[in-house]
mmCIF file with all atom_site columns, C-alpha atoms in Angstrom:
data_model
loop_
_atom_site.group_PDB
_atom_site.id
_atom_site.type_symbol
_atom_site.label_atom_id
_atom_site.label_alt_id
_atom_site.label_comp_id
_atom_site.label_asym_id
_atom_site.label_entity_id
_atom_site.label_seq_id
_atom_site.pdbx_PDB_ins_code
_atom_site.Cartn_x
_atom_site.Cartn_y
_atom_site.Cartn_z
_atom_site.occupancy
_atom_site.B_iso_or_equiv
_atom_site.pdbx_formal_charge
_atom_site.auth_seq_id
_atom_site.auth_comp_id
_atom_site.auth_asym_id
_atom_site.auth_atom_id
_atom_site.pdbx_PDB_model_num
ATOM 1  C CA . UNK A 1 1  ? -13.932 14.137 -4.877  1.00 56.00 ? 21 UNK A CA 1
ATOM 2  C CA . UNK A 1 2  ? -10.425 15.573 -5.762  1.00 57.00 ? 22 UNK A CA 1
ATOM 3  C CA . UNK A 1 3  ? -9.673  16.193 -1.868  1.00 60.00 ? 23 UNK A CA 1
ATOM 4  C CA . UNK A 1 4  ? -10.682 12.599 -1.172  1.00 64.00 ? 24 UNK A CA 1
ATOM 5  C CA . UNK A 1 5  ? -8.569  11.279 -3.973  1.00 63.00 ? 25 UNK A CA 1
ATOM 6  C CA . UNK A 1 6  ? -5.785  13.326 -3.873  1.00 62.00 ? 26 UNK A CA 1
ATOM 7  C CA . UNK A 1 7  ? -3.959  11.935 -1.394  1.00 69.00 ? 27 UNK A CA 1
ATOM 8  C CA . UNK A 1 8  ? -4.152  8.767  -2.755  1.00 73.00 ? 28 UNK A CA 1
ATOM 9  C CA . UNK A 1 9  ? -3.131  10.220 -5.781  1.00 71.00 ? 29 UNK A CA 1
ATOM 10 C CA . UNK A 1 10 ? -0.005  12.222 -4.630  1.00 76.00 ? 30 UNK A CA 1
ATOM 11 C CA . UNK A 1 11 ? 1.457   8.529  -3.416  1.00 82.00 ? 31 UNK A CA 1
ATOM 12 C CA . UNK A 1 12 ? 0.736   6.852  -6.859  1.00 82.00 ? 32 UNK A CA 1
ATOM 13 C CA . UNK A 1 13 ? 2.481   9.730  -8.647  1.00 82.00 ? 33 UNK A CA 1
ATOM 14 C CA . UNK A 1 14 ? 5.213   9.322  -6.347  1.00 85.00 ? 34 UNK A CA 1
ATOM 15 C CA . UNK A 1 15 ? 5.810   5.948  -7.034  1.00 89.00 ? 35 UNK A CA 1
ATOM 16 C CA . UNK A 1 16 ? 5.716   6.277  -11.293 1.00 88.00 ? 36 UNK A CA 1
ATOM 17 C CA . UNK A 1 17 ? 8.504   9.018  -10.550 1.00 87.00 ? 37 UNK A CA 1
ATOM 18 C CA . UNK A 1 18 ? 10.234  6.721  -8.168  1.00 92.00 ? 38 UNK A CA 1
ATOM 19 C CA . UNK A 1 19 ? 10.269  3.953  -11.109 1.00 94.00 ? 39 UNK A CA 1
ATOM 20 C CA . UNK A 1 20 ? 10.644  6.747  -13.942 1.00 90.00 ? 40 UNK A CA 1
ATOM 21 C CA . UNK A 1 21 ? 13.757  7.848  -12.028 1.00 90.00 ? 41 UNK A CA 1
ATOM 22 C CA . UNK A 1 22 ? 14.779  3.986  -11.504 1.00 94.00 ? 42 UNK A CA 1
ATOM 23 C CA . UNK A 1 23 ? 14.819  3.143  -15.391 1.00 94.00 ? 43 UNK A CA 1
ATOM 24 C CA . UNK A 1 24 ? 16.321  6.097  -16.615 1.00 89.00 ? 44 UNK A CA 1
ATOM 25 C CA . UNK A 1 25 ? 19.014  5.286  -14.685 1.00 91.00 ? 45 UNK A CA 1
ATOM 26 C CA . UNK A 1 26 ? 19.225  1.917  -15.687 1.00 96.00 ? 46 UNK A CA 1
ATOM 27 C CA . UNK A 1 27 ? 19.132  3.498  -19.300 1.00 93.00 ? 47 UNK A CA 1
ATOM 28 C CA . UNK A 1 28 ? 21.941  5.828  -18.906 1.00 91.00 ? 48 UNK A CA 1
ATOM 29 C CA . UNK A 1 29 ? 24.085  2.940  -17.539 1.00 95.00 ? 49 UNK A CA 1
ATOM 30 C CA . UNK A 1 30 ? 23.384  1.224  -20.848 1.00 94.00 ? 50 UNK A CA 1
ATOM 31 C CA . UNK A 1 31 ? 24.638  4.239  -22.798 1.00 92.00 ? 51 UNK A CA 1
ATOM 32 C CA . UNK A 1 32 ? 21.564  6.702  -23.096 1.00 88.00 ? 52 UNK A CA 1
ATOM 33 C CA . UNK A 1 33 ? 22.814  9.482  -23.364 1.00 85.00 ? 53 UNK A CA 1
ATOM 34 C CA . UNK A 1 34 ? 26.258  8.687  -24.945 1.00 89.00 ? 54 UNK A CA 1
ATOM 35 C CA . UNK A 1 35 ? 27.523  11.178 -27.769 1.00 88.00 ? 55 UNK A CA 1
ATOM 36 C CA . UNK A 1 36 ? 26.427  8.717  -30.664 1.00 90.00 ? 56 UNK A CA 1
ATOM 37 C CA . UNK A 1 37 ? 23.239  8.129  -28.892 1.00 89.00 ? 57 UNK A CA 1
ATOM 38 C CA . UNK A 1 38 ? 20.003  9.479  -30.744 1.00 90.00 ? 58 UNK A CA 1
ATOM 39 C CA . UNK A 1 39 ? 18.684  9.815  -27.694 1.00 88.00 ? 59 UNK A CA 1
ATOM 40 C CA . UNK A 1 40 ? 21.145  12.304 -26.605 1.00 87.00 ? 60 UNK A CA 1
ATOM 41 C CA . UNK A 1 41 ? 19.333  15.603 -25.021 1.00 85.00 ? 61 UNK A CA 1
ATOM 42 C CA . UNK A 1 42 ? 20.321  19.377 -26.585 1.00 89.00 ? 62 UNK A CA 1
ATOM 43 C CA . UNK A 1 43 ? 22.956  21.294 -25.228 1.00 89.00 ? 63 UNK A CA 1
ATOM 44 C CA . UNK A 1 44 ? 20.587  23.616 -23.272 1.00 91.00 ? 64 UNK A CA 1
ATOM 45 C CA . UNK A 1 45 ? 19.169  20.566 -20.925 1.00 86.00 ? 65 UNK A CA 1
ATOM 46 C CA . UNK A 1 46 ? 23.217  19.547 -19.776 1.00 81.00 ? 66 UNK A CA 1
ATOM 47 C CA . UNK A 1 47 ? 23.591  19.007 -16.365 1.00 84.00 ? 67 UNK A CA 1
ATOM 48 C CA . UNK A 1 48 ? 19.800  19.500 -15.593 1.00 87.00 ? 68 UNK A CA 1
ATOM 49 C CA . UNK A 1 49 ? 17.792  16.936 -13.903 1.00 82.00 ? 69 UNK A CA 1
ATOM 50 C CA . UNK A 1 50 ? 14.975  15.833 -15.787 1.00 77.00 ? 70 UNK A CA 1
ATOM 51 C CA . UNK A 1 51 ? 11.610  14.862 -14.097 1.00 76.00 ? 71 UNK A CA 1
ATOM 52 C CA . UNK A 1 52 ? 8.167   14.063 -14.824 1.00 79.00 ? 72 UNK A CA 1
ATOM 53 C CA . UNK A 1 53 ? 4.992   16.279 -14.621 1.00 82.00 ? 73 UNK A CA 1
ATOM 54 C CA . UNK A 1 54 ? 1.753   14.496 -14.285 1.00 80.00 ? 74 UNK A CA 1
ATOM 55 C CA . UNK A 1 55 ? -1.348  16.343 -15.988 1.00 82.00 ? 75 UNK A CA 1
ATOM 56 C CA . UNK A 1 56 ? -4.306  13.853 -15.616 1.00 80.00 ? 76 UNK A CA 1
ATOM 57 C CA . UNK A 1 57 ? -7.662  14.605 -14.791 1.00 78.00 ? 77 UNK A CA 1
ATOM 58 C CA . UNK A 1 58 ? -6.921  13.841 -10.637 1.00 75.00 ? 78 UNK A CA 1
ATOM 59 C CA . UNK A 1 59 ? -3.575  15.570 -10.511 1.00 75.00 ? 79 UNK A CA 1
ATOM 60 C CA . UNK A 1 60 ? -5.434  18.622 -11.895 1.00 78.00 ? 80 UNK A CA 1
ATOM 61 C CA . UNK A 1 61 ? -8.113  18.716 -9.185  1.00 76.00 ? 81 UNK A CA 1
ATOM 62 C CA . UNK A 1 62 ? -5.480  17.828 -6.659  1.00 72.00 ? 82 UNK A CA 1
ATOM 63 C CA . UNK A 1 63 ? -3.456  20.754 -7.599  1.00 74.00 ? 83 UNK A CA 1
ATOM 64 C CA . UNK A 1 64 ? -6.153  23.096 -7.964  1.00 75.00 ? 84 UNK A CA 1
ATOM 65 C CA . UNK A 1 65 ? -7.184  22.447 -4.427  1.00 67.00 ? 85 UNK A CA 1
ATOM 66 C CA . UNK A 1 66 ? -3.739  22.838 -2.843  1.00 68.00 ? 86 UNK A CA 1
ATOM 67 C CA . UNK A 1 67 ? -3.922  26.347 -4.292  1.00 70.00 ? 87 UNK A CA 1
ATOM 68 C CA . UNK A 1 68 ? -7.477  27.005 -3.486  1.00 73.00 ? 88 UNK A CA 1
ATOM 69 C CA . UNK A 1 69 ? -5.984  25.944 0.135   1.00 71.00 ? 89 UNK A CA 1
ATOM 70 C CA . UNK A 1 70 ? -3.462  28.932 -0.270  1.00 64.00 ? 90 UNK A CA 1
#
């Protein structure tokens, strides 16, 4: 089932990054990540991109067959 859904999957997963990647911009423009923010990120994530790892049931079987696949 994972193989068949995978694919599927992998384009889904792309789009909630694509949108992820969209509002956190959209956030930053509105002062984020400013110095008085609280929502300001430690010292040791500065000037590091910041993305999102998806750990649901499909990405799991997904992932596990791209490195049975190996």
């Amino acid at each position: 089932k994972g193989a068949l859904l995978g694919p599927s999957g992998s384009i889904i997963q792309a789009g909630f990054a694509a949108n992820l990647d969209r509002e956190l911009g959209i956030l930053e423009d509105k002062g984020l990540y400013e110095e008085d923010s609280r929502f300001l990120p430690p010292a040791s994530l500065a000037g590091k991109a910041v993305r999102p790892t998806f750990t649901g049931p499909l990405d799991v079987l997904r992932r596990s067959a791209e490195a049975r696949d190996t």
